[in-house]
Short mmCIF file of C-alpha atoms in Angstrom, two decimals:
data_model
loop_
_atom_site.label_atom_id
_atom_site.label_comp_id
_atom_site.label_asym_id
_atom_site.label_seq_id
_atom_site.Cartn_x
_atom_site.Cartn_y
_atom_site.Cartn_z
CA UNK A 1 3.77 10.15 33.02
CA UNK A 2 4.67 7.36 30.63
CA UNK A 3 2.00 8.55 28.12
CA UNK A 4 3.38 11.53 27.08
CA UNK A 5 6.20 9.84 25.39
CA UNK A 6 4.62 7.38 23.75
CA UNK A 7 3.58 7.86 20.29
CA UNK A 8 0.03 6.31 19.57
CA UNK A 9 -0.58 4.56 16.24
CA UNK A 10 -3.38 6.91 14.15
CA UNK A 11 -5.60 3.37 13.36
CA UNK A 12 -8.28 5.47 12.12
CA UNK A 13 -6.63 6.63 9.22
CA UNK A 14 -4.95 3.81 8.49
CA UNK A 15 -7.94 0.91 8.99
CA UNK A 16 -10.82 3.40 8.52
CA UNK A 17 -9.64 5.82 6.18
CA UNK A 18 -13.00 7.20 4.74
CA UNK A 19 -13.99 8.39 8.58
CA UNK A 20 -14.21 11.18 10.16
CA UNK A 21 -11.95 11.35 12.34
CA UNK A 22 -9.46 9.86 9.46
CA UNK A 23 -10.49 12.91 7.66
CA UNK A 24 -9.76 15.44 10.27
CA UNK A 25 -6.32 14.34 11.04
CA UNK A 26 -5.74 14.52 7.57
CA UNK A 27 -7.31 18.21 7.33
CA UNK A 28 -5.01 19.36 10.17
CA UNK A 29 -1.74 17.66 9.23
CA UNK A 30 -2.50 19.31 5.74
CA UNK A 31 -2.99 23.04 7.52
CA UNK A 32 -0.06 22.24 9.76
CA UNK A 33 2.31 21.45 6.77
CA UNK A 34 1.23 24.71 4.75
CA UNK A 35 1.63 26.90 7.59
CA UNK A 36 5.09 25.38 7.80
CA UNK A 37 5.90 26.08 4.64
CA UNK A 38 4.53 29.80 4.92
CA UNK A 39 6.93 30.28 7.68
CA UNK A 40 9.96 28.76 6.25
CA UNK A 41 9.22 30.41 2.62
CA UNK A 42 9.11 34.13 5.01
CA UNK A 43 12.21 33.00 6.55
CA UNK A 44 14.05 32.18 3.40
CA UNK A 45 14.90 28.73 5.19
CA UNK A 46 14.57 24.98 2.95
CA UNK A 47 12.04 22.65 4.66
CA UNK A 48 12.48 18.65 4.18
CA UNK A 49 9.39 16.69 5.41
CA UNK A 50 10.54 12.96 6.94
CA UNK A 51 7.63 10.77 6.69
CA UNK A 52 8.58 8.54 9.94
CA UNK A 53 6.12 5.03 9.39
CA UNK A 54 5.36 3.11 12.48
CA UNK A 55 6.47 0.18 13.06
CA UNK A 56 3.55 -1.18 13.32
CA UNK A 57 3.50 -0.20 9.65
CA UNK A 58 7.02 -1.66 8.84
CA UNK A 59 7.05 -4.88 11.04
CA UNK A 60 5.87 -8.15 10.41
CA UNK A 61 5.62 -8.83 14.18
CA UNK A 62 6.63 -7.07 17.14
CA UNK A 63 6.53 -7.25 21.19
CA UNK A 64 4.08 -4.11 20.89
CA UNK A 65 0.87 -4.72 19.46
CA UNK A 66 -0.08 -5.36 16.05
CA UNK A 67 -3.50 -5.47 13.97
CA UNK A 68 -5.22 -8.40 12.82
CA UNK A 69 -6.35 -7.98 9.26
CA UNK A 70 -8.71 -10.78 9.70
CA UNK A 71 -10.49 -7.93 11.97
CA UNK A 72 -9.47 -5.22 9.93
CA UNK A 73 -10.09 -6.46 6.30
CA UNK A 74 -9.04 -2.51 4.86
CA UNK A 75 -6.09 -2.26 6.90
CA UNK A 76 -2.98 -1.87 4.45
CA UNK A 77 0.13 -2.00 5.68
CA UNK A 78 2.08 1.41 4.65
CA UNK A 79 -1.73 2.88 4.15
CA UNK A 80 -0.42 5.67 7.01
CA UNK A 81 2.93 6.63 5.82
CA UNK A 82 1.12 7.02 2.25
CA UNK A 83 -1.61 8.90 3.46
CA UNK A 84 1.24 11.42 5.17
CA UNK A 85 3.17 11.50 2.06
CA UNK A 86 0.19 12.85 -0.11
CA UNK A 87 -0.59 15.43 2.38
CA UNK A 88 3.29 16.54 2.57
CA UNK A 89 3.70 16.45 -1.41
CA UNK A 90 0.13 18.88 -1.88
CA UNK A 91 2.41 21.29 -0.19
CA UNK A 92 5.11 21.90 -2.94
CA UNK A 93 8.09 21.07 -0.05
CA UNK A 94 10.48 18.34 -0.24
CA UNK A 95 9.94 15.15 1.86
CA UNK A 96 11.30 11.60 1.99
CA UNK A 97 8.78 9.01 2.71
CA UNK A 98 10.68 6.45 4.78
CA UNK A 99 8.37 3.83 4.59
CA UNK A 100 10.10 1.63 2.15
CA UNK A 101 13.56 2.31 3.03
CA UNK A 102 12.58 0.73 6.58
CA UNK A 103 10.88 -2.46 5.10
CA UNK A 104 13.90 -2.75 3.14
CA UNK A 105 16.20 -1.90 5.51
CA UNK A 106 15.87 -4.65 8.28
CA UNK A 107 12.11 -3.59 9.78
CA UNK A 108 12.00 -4.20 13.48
CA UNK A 109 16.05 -4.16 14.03
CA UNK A 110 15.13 -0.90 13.38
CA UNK A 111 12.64 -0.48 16.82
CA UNK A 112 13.59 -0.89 19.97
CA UNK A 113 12.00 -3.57 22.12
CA UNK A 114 10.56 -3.89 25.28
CA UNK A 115 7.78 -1.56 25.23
CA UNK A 116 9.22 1.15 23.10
CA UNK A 117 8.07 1.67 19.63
CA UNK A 118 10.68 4.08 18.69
CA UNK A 119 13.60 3.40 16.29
CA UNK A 120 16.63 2.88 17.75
CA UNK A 121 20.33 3.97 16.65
CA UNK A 122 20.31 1.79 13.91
CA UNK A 123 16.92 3.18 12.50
CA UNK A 124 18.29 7.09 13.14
CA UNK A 125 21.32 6.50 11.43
CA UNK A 126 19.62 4.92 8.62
CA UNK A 127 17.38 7.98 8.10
CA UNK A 128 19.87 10.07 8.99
CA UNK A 129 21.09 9.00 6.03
CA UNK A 130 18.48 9.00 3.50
CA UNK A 131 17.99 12.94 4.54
CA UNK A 132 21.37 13.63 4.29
CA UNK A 133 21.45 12.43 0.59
CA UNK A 134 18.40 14.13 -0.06
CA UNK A 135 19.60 17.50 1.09
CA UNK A 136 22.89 17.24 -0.61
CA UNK A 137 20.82 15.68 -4.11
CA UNK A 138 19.05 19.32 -3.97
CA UNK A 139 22.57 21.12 -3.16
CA UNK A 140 21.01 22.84 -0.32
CA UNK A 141 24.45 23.65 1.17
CA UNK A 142 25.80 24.36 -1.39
#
């Protein structure tokens, strides 16, 4: 039952943008944002999108896969996490885009190893907080 926790890399949007299946994702990640917002607008609740970048996004190299741009001449690194961002930000609702912040912030001591491409304490606490500030910079609890 391993596969449903792993998260799979979305390689069609972020080597083959212009396909369909690129598209689609997209499309639905748009309509599933907006309805979030329509339900958190009705509930009187603040929303903050996290834009979460893979690491295969963030790393330079890793013990889990990684793409050869040799093979994938339009692959950009951070392509993904941008592409999210732009759909998030057509919405109107906050979001922090923590694609940078994890380059900058030590890239694959932010993952754990060994087979899991999740970030580990390190990475959590790091985003942790980036949202934090975020929520207090718009006095949401306030």
């Amino acid at each position: 039952m391993r596969e449903l926790f792993e998260d799979h890399y979305d390689a069609d949007v972020s080597l083959q943008p212009e396909c369909a299946s690129a598209r689609y994702k997209l499309a639905l990640c748009a309509a599933v944002a907006r309805e979030m917002r329509t339900v958190a607008d009705a509930a009187g609740t603040k929303l903050l999108f996290l834009v979460v970048p893979s690491r295969l996004d963030v790393c330079e190299g890793f013990d889990l896969g990684w793409i050869d741009p040799q093979r994938w001449p339009d692959w950009e690194r951070g392509r993904l996490p941008a592409a999210i961002a732009a759909v998030v930000r057509a919405t109107g609702v906050a979001y922090l885009d923590l694609y940078q912040a994890f380059r900058a912030g030590g890239a694959c001591e932010l993952f754990f190893r060994g087979g899991d491409s999740h970030w580990n304490e390190q990475g959590q606490a790091l985003a942790a907080r980036l949202a934090a500030g975020r929520i207090r910079g718009e006095a949401w609890l306030e």
